[in-house]
Tab-separated table of C-alpha atoms in Angstrom:
chain	number	residue	atom	x	y	z
K	16	MET	CA	12.210	24.492	4.544
K	17	ASN	CA	12.943	20.759	4.280
K	18	LYS	CA	14.852	19.730	1.165
K	19	ARG	CA	13.163	16.963	-0.806
K	20	ILE	CA	14.750	13.596	0.061
K	21	ASP	CA	15.463	11.550	-3.062
K	22	SER	CA	15.348	8.155	-1.334
K	23	ILE	CA	11.838	8.941	-0.046
K	24	ASP	CA	10.566	9.632	-3.566
K	25	ILE	CA	12.283	6.474	-4.839
K	26	LEU	CA	10.679	4.375	-2.104
K	27	ARG	CA	7.306	5.948	-2.836
K	28	GLY	CA	7.683	5.164	-6.544
K	29	MET	CA	8.621	1.550	-5.834
K	30	SER	CA	5.708	1.260	-3.418
K	31	ILE	CA	3.159	2.469	-5.958
K	32	ILE	CA	4.389	-0.305	-8.278
K	33	GLY	CA	4.155	-2.896	-5.507
K	34	ILE	CA	0.629	-1.753	-4.659
K	35	LEU	CA	-0.329	-2.094	-8.336
K	36	PHE	CA	0.790	-5.736	-8.344
K	37	MET	CA	-1.402	-6.304	-5.277
K	38	ASN	CA	-4.462	-4.439	-6.541
K	39	ILE	CA	-4.483	-5.788	-10.072
K	40	VAL	CA	-5.234	-9.339	-8.926
K	41	GLY	CA	-8.435	-8.192	-7.195
K	42	PHE	CA	-9.304	-5.891	-10.075
K	43	HIS	CA	-9.027	-8.849	-12.440
K	44	MET	CA	-11.055	-11.186	-10.244
K	45	ASN	CA	-11.969	-10.325	-6.667
K	46	GLU	CA	-12.927	-13.912	-5.835
K	47	VAL	CA	-9.345	-15.174	-6.107
K	48	TYR	CA	-8.584	-13.656	-2.710
K	49	THR	CA	-10.561	-16.562	-1.237
K	50	ASP	CA	-7.641	-18.781	-2.218
K	51	PRO	CA	-5.578	-17.630	-5.215
K	52	LEU	CA	-3.348	-20.705	-5.303
K	53	VAL	CA	-6.445	-22.769	-6.052
K	54	TYR	CA	-7.920	-20.550	-8.748
K	55	PHE	CA	-4.592	-20.007	-10.505
K	56	ASN	CA	-3.597	-23.655	-10.790
K	57	SER	CA	-1.135	-23.725	-13.707
K	58	THR	CA	2.517	-24.206	-12.744
K	59	LEU	CA	3.591	-20.811	-14.100
K	60	ASP	CA	0.725	-18.967	-12.419
K	61	GLN	CA	1.402	-20.733	-9.132
K	62	TRP	CA	5.070	-19.740	-9.169
K	63	LEU	CA	4.357	-16.158	-10.170
K	64	TYR	CA	1.770	-15.687	-7.448
K	65	LYS	CA	4.039	-17.321	-4.864
K	66	LEU	CA	6.800	-14.869	-5.783
K	67	ASN	CA	4.258	-12.066	-5.429
K	68	ILE	CA	3.285	-13.302	-1.966
K	69	ILE	CA	6.894	-13.595	-0.811
K	70	PHE	CA	8.396	-10.377	-2.173
K	71	ILE	CA	5.496	-7.993	-2.887
K	72	HIS	CA	2.257	-8.834	-1.079
K	73	ASN	CA	1.874	-6.692	2.073
K	74	SER	CA	5.502	-5.556	1.713
K	75	PHE	CA	4.828	-2.152	0.176
K	76	TYR	CA	1.750	-0.662	1.808
K	77	PRO	CA	3.589	-0.451	5.193
K	78	ILE	CA	6.240	1.574	3.334
K	79	PHE	CA	3.561	3.798	1.811
K	80	ALA	CA	1.978	4.354	5.241
K	81	PHE	CA	5.408	5.125	6.720
K	82	LEU	CA	6.085	7.653	3.945
K	83	PHE	CA	2.639	9.192	4.461
K	84	GLY	CA	3.474	9.904	8.094
K	85	PHE	CA	6.961	11.069	7.130
K	86	GLY	CA	5.414	13.530	4.668
K	87	LEU	CA	2.931	14.882	7.224
K	88	ALA	CA	5.812	15.580	9.614
K	89	ILE	CA	7.729	17.399	6.866
K	90	MET	CA	4.705	19.580	6.062
K	91	ALA	CA	4.139	20.376	9.740
K	92	GLU	CA	7.783	21.429	10.154
K	93	ASN	CA	7.676	23.596	7.034
K	94	ILE	CA	4.475	25.356	8.104
K	95	LYS	CA	5.792	25.942	11.638
K	96	GLY	CA	9.044	27.237	10.136
K	97	ARG	CA	7.029	29.893	8.309
K	98	GLY	CA	5.274	30.823	11.538
K	99	GLY	CA	1.978	29.194	10.590
K	100	ASN	CA	-0.429	26.786	12.279
K	101	PHE	CA	-0.159	23.374	10.630
K	102	ILE	CA	-3.311	21.860	12.162
K	103	PRO	CA	-5.960	23.536	9.938
K	104	VAL	CA	-3.749	23.114	6.873
K	105	LEU	CA	-3.220	19.388	7.413
K	106	TYR	CA	-6.870	18.811	8.318
K	107	ARG	CA	-7.878	20.532	5.104
K	108	ARG	CA	-5.426	18.265	3.291
K	109	MET	CA	-6.988	15.161	4.867
K	110	ALA	CA	-10.502	16.381	4.037
K	111	ALA	CA	-9.496	16.782	0.390
K	112	LEU	CA	-7.879	13.336	0.420
K	113	LEU	CA	-11.082	11.853	1.836
K	114	VAL	CA	-13.106	13.362	-1.016
K	115	PHE	CA	-10.631	12.029	-3.585
K	116	GLY	CA	-10.776	8.629	-1.903
K	117	LEU	CA	-14.571	8.528	-1.891
K	118	LEU	CA	-14.749	9.405	-5.582
K	119	HIS	CA	-12.110	6.796	-6.378
K	120	GLY	CA	-13.750	4.147	-4.200
K	121	PHE	CA	-17.298	4.649	-5.418
K	122	PHE	CA	-16.576	5.009	-9.118
K	123	LEU	CA	-13.343	3.127	-9.882
K	124	PHE	CA	-12.042	0.709	-7.241
K	125	TYR	CA	-13.741	-0.627	-4.122
K	126	GLY	CA	-10.294	-1.268	-2.615
K	127	ASP	CA	-9.443	2.442	-2.356
K	128	ILE	CA	-6.839	3.211	0.303
K	129	LEU	CA	-6.991	7.029	0.148
K	130	ASN	CA	-10.106	7.262	2.332
K	131	VAL	CA	-8.386	5.056	4.907
K	132	TYR	CA	-5.300	7.275	5.027
K	133	ALA	CA	-7.525	10.337	5.339
K	134	VAL	CA	-9.550	8.919	8.243
K	135	ILE	CA	-6.416	7.758	10.073
K	136	GLY	CA	-4.680	11.011	9.178
K	137	PHE	CA	-7.304	13.039	11.051
K	138	VAL	CA	-6.227	11.228	14.234
K	139	ALA	CA	-2.509	10.919	13.478
K	140	ILE	CA	-2.066	14.670	12.920
K	141	VAL	CA	-2.841	15.279	16.601
K	142	PHE	CA	0.346	13.412	17.549
K	143	LEU	CA	2.400	16.112	15.829
K	144	LEU	CA	1.369	18.352	18.745
K	145	PHE	CA	2.826	15.943	21.317
K	146	PRO	CA	6.440	15.149	22.212
K	147	ASN	CA	7.914	12.692	19.722
K	148	SER	CA	8.266	10.037	22.423
K	149	ILE	CA	4.459	9.942	22.752
K	150	THR	CA	4.173	9.213	19.033
K	151	LEU	CA	6.593	6.293	19.358
K	152	ILE	CA	4.805	4.901	22.410
K	153	ALA	CA	1.436	5.090	20.628
K	154	ALA	CA	2.863	3.240	17.614
K	155	ILE	CA	4.307	0.514	19.844
K	156	ILE	CA	1.015	0.122	21.736
K	157	LEU	CA	-0.897	-0.342	18.469
K	158	ILE	CA	1.652	-2.885	17.243
K	159	VAL	CA	1.423	-4.834	20.519
K	160	LEU	CA	-2.394	-4.780	20.449
K	161	ASN	CA	-2.392	-6.132	16.920
K	162	MET	CA	0.087	-8.849	17.879
K	163	MET	CA	-2.120	-9.850	20.812
K	164	ARG	CA	-4.985	-10.208	18.353
K	165	ALA	CA	-2.957	-12.190	15.834
K	166	LEU	CA	-0.739	-14.475	17.922
K	167	PRO	CA	-3.398	-17.009	19.049
K	168	SER	CA	-4.454	-17.793	15.473
K	169	MET	CA	-0.833	-17.796	14.264
K	170	PHE	CA	0.079	-20.249	17.017
K	171	ALA	CA	-2.889	-22.483	16.123
K	172	ILE	CA	-1.795	-22.578	12.479
K	173	PHE	CA	1.803	-23.303	13.463
K	174	MET	CA	0.709	-26.219	15.667
K	175	GLN	CA	-1.813	-27.704	13.202
K	176	PRO	CA	-0.906	-26.583	9.659
K	177	ASP	CA	-2.806	-29.449	8.017
K	178	PHE	CA	-6.075	-28.217	9.507
K	179	PHE	CA	-5.710	-24.904	7.656
K	180	GLY	CA	-4.801	-26.331	4.254
K	181	LYS	CA	-5.785	-24.553	1.064
K	182	GLU	CA	-9.331	-25.226	0.036
K	183	LEU	CA	-11.618	-24.036	-2.719
K	184	VAL	CA	-14.588	-22.303	-1.156
K	185	SER	CA	-17.725	-22.671	-3.240
K	186	PHE	CA	-19.178	-19.488	-4.683
K	187	GLU	CA	-22.190	-17.999	-2.996
K	188	THR	CA	-25.061	-16.700	-5.121
K	189	SER	CA	-23.888	-13.128	-4.517
K	190	GLN	CA	-20.404	-14.020	-5.808
K	191	ASN	CA	-21.839	-15.553	-8.957
K	192	GLU	CA	-23.878	-12.402	-9.516
K	193	TRP	CA	-20.764	-10.262	-8.933
K	194	ILE	CA	-18.815	-12.176	-11.602
K	195	LYS	CA	-21.702	-11.920	-14.042
K	196	VAL	CA	-21.972	-8.149	-13.600
K	197	MET	CA	-18.239	-7.390	-13.587
K	198	SER	CA	-17.694	-9.294	-16.813
K	199	SER	CA	-20.828	-7.924	-18.513
K	200	GLY	CA	-19.442	-4.681	-19.913
K	201	ASN	CA	-22.453	-2.846	-18.421
K	202	LEU	CA	-20.534	0.091	-16.929
K	203	SER	CA	-23.431	1.591	-14.949
K	204	LYS	CA	-24.108	-1.780	-13.307
K	205	ILE	CA	-20.400	-2.350	-12.677
K	206	ILE	CA	-20.064	1.038	-10.984
K	207	GLN	CA	-23.187	0.321	-8.906
K	208	TYR	CA	-21.814	-3.025	-7.683
K	209	ASN	CA	-18.387	-1.517	-7.058
K	210	SER	CA	-19.981	1.336	-5.082
K	211	ASP	CA	-22.052	-1.042	-2.962
K	212	PHE	CA	-19.000	-3.166	-2.158
K	213	PHE	CA	-16.924	-0.088	-1.324
K	214	TYR	CA	-19.681	1.291	0.915
K	215	GLN	CA	-19.809	-1.953	2.925
K	216	GLY	CA	-16.138	-1.619	3.844
K	217	PHE	CA	-15.982	2.188	4.082
K	218	ALA	CA	-13.770	2.998	7.054
K	219	ILE	CA	-16.072	5.538	8.733
K	220	ILE	CA	-19.228	3.378	8.853
K	221	ASN	CA	-17.673	-0.062	9.410
K	222	PRO	CA	-16.268	-0.328	12.971
K	223	GLY	CA	-14.511	-3.641	12.302
K	224	THR	CA	-12.774	-2.309	9.224
K	225	THR	CA	-11.840	0.910	11.016
K	226	LEU	CA	-10.304	-0.966	13.960
K	227	SER	CA	-8.342	-3.208	11.613
K	228	TYR	CA	-6.902	-0.218	9.753
K	229	PHE	CA	-5.959	1.576	12.959
K	230	LEU	CA	-4.096	-1.521	14.159
K	231	THR	CA	-2.346	-2.321	10.881
K	232	ILE	CA	-1.770	1.029	9.136
K	233	MET	CA	-1.696	3.751	11.788
K	234	PRO	CA	1.437	2.380	13.551
K	235	PHE	CA	3.464	2.915	10.386
K	236	ILE	CA	2.087	6.415	9.835
K	237	LEU	CA	3.109	7.255	13.402
K	238	LEU	CA	6.521	5.651	12.917
K	239	GLY	CA	7.018	7.727	9.773
K	240	MET	CA	6.283	10.854	11.805
K	241	TYR	CA	8.630	9.724	14.560
K	242	VAL	CA	11.521	8.930	12.214
K	243	LYS	CA	11.252	12.323	10.480
K	244	ARG	CA	10.977	14.340	13.677
K	245	ALA	CA	13.888	12.434	15.255
K	246	ASN	CA	15.902	12.714	12.019
K	247	LEU	CA	16.606	8.979	12.171
K	248	LEU	CA	16.867	8.390	8.432
K	249	LYS	CA	20.465	9.560	8.534
K	250	GLU	CA	21.219	6.828	11.096
K	251	ILE	CA	20.871	4.260	8.317
K	252	THR	CA	23.712	5.804	6.314
K	253	GLU	CA	25.830	6.553	9.387
K	254	HIS	CA	25.691	2.935	10.595
K	255	LYS	CA	25.726	1.098	7.283
K	256	VAL	CA	27.061	-2.279	8.429
K	257	THR	CA	24.766	-2.512	11.450
K	258	MET	CA	21.710	-1.491	9.456
K	259	PHE	CA	22.581	-3.882	6.642
K	260	VAL	CA	22.859	-6.783	9.100
K	261	ILE	CA	19.510	-5.814	10.639
K	262	SER	CA	17.943	-5.687	7.177
K	263	ILE	CA	19.228	-9.170	6.322
K	264	VAL	CA	17.822	-10.605	9.558
K	265	PHE	CA	14.447	-8.915	9.025
K	266	ALA	CA	14.318	-10.038	5.398
K	267	PHE	CA	15.156	-13.626	6.356
K	268	VAL	CA	12.459	-13.776	9.043
K	269	GLY	CA	9.910	-11.991	6.838
K	270	ILE	CA	10.494	-14.257	3.843
K	271	THR	CA	10.424	-17.319	6.106
K	272	LEU	CA	7.039	-16.351	7.578
K	273	LYS	CA	5.612	-15.926	4.099
K	274	TYR	CA	7.261	-19.032	2.691
K	275	LEU	CA	5.904	-21.243	5.491
K	276	MET	CA	2.367	-20.383	4.403
K	277	ILE	CA	3.194	-21.504	0.871
K	278	ALA	CA	5.177	-24.589	1.879
K	279	TYR	CA	2.383	-25.851	4.147
K	280	GLU	CA	-0.282	-24.750	1.630
K	281	ILE	CA	-2.164	-22.740	4.248
K	282	ASN	CA	-5.341	-21.188	2.850
K	283	ALA	CA	-5.342	-17.473	2.076
K	284	MET	CA	-7.667	-16.405	4.902
K	285	ALA	CA	-5.782	-18.282	7.626
K	286	SER	CA	-2.358	-17.144	6.419
K	287	TYR	CA	-3.214	-13.419	6.528
K	288	ASP	CA	-1.308	-12.603	9.728
K	289	PHE	CA	1.807	-14.500	8.644
K	290	ILE	CA	1.773	-12.637	5.329
K	291	TYR	CA	1.142	-9.345	7.143
K	292	TYR	CA	4.029	-9.641	9.604
K	293	GLY	CA	6.319	-11.112	6.984
K	294	GLY	CA	5.498	-8.137	4.780
K	295	VAL	CA	6.165	-5.659	7.582
K	296	LEU	CA	9.625	-7.089	8.264
K	297	LEU	CA	10.455	-7.194	4.573
K	298	SER	CA	9.285	-3.595	4.124
K	299	ILE	CA	11.785	-2.448	6.770
K	300	SER	CA	14.530	-4.232	4.845
K	301	TYR	CA	13.443	-2.552	1.618
K	302	ILE	CA	13.616	0.886	3.270
K	303	ILE	CA	17.129	0.192	4.555
K	304	TRP	CA	18.366	-1.231	1.244
K	305	VAL	CA	17.059	1.643	-0.868
K	306	THR	CA	18.426	4.236	1.560
K	307	LEU	CA	21.871	2.600	1.491
K	308	LEU	CA	21.889	2.149	-2.290
K	309	CYS	CA	21.033	5.820	-2.776
K	310	GLU	CA	24.447	6.628	-1.305
K	311	TYR	CA	25.983	5.449	-4.589
K	312	PRO	CA	25.458	8.011	-7.407
K	313	ALA	CA	25.479	5.426	-10.218
K	314	ILE	CA	22.773	3.330	-8.545
K	315	LYS	CA	20.796	6.397	-7.544
K	316	LYS	CA	20.726	7.451	-11.191
K	317	LEU	CA	19.277	4.055	-12.135
K	318	PHE	CA	16.507	4.737	-9.617
K	319	GLU	CA	15.441	7.978	-11.339
K	320	PRO	CA	12.367	6.414	-13.039
K	321	PHE	CA	11.114	5.334	-9.600
K	322	GLN	CA	11.915	8.772	-8.205
K	323	ARG	CA	9.791	10.469	-10.860
K	324	MET	CA	6.946	8.051	-10.148
K	325	GLY	CA	7.245	8.818	-6.447
K	326	LYS	CA	6.872	12.539	-7.070
K	327	MET	CA	3.422	12.004	-8.569
K	328	SER	CA	2.343	8.804	-6.814
K	329	PHE	CA	-1.121	10.225	-6.053
K	330	THR	CA	-1.840	10.833	-9.738
K	331	LEU	CA	-0.362	7.463	-10.730
K	332	TYR	CA	-2.428	5.595	-8.133
K	333	ILE	CA	-5.666	6.968	-9.608
K	334	MET	CA	-4.355	6.457	-13.144
K	335	GLN	CA	-3.640	2.786	-12.388
K	336	SER	CA	-7.241	2.249	-11.308
K	337	LEU	CA	-8.529	4.022	-14.402
K	338	LEU	CA	-6.367	1.884	-16.700
K	339	MET	CA	-7.349	-1.335	-14.904
K	340	PHE	CA	-11.012	-0.314	-15.091
K	341	ILE	CA	-10.667	0.068	-18.856
K	342	VAL	CA	-8.793	-3.224	-19.340
K	343	PHE	CA	-10.934	-5.452	-17.120
K	344	TYR	CA	-14.372	-3.819	-17.273
K	345	VAL	CA	-14.598	-1.844	-20.514
K	346	PHE	CA	-12.698	-4.475	-22.535
K	347	ARG	CA	-14.455	-7.226	-20.538
K	348	GLN	CA	-11.331	-9.081	-19.413
K	349	TYR	CA	-12.603	-9.600	-15.859
K	350	GLY	CA	-11.660	-13.142	-14.791
K	351	GLN	CA	-10.508	-14.024	-18.307
K	352	LEU	CA	-6.718	-13.894	-17.914
K	353	SER	CA	-4.081	-16.091	-16.336
K	354	ILE	CA	-1.992	-14.570	-13.555
K	355	ALA	CA	0.923	-14.377	-16.012
K	356	HIS	CA	-1.149	-12.213	-18.341
K	357	VAL	CA	-2.444	-10.136	-15.433
K	358	TYR	CA	1.137	-9.359	-14.426
K	359	LEU	CA	1.992	-8.509	-18.034
K	360	VAL	CA	-0.808	-5.940	-17.911
K	361	ALA	CA	0.718	-4.586	-14.690
K	362	LEU	CA	4.161	-4.369	-16.304
K	363	ALA	CA	2.660	-2.548	-19.289
K	364	ILE	CA	1.035	-0.034	-16.928
K	365	VAL	CA	4.339	0.496	-15.088
K	366	LEU	CA	6.225	1.010	-18.352
K	367	PHE	CA	3.590	3.469	-19.582
K	368	GLN	CA	3.736	5.417	-16.318
K	369	MET	CA	7.532	5.573	-16.382
K	370	ILE	CA	7.444	7.003	-19.905
K	371	PHE	CA	4.597	9.351	-18.962
K	372	THR	CA	6.385	10.742	-15.893
K	373	ASN	CA	9.625	11.196	-17.828
K	374	ILE	CA	7.828	13.328	-20.432
K	375	TYR	CA	5.580	15.099	-17.925
K	376	PHE	CA	8.336	16.339	-15.603
K	377	LYS	CA	10.174	17.961	-18.490
K	378	LYS	CA	7.366	20.535	-18.565
K	379	PHE	CA	5.791	20.485	-15.107
K	380	LYS	CA	7.023	20.355	-11.510
K	381	GLN	CA	4.035	18.564	-9.956
K	382	GLY	CA	1.605	15.869	-10.959
K	383	PRO	CA	-1.885	17.163	-11.900
K	384	LEU	CA	-3.661	15.713	-8.870
K	385	GLU	CA	-0.757	16.723	-6.609
K	386	TRP	CA	-1.179	20.285	-7.918
K	387	ILE	CA	-4.919	20.308	-7.198
K	388	TRP	CA	-4.354	18.758	-3.756
K	389	ARG	CA	-1.739	21.381	-2.916
K	390	LYS	CA	-4.050	24.214	-4.027
K	391	ILE	CA	-6.791	22.917	-1.729
K	392	THR	CA	-4.329	22.365	1.130
K	393	TYR	CA	-2.855	25.863	1.129
K	394	LEU	CA	-5.830	27.695	-0.445
K	395	LYS	CA	-3.568	29.392	-2.955
């Protein structure tokens, strides 16, 4: 039986906070993704969103995907250690996750990620049957394919940054209707619009979306599996200086890629790949830093609130959507707040969840949704 790794829970807890700061902007006003630095044009809002882009945006979901794969490998090892067959158990787990994701996506948040993890998980689980080297090769192939897709546009932006400057795209009629509905307080209409938007991007029925997810998320799930099966996490603590130097280099390159998009005022759509790869490099640095810091008991103790959040990240993810739904749709704050106030809402949610988890784990060992998910997974 694998012992629970504290640094993994801490990373998962930090990631769920980072994902909240990404999701809450779209929950507040989906249209800002067209070009947020145009819509949020006050000096404070500009600076806050730029800091989000540099340090948070796309820097935490690669970690979450990595941890998802890491967790699948742990479960497979535990089941095999008990003499069981992990394939039906993990497929049942993914089926349950898909149902949770569909309910979440249709009724609360069109940007649900659970259904994506479930769909990719059905494929990724197969790699646990193969030698670990095959898993690594598959991850590298997916990364290379995605780079081949991205490099031409990245090169074009690098050569002609002025051509891709930020620009306010005029609202289409459908966008105007979306804003009207989402700010109306009509919950049945809001859920209908949310469901329609979620359905359009649902991973199973949208080939383009599915391909994108397999190129951007699956590599990190596979890498998480590979790292666990190869027991590479200990390499970080056994080669502290080397890993720290690597993390500094990755962080520098990642931050630079993101900062260039801000410095040259590249529009949000064109800068996606720079933000993506910058986020990936920064996420690796975050993993290394947290793993190294957890070697110091005093610092590890300071991380306990994140650790508790990581232990029930599934429950907290759904709870975040429910709270944002109430704030922006029930209380009709959709599109009404500055980015500073949006982030204050996010901080309030984080503080509430930290207090909630602290109280909850004094009486229970698992989060409520984690408990239900486990019951479905093991049928007991």
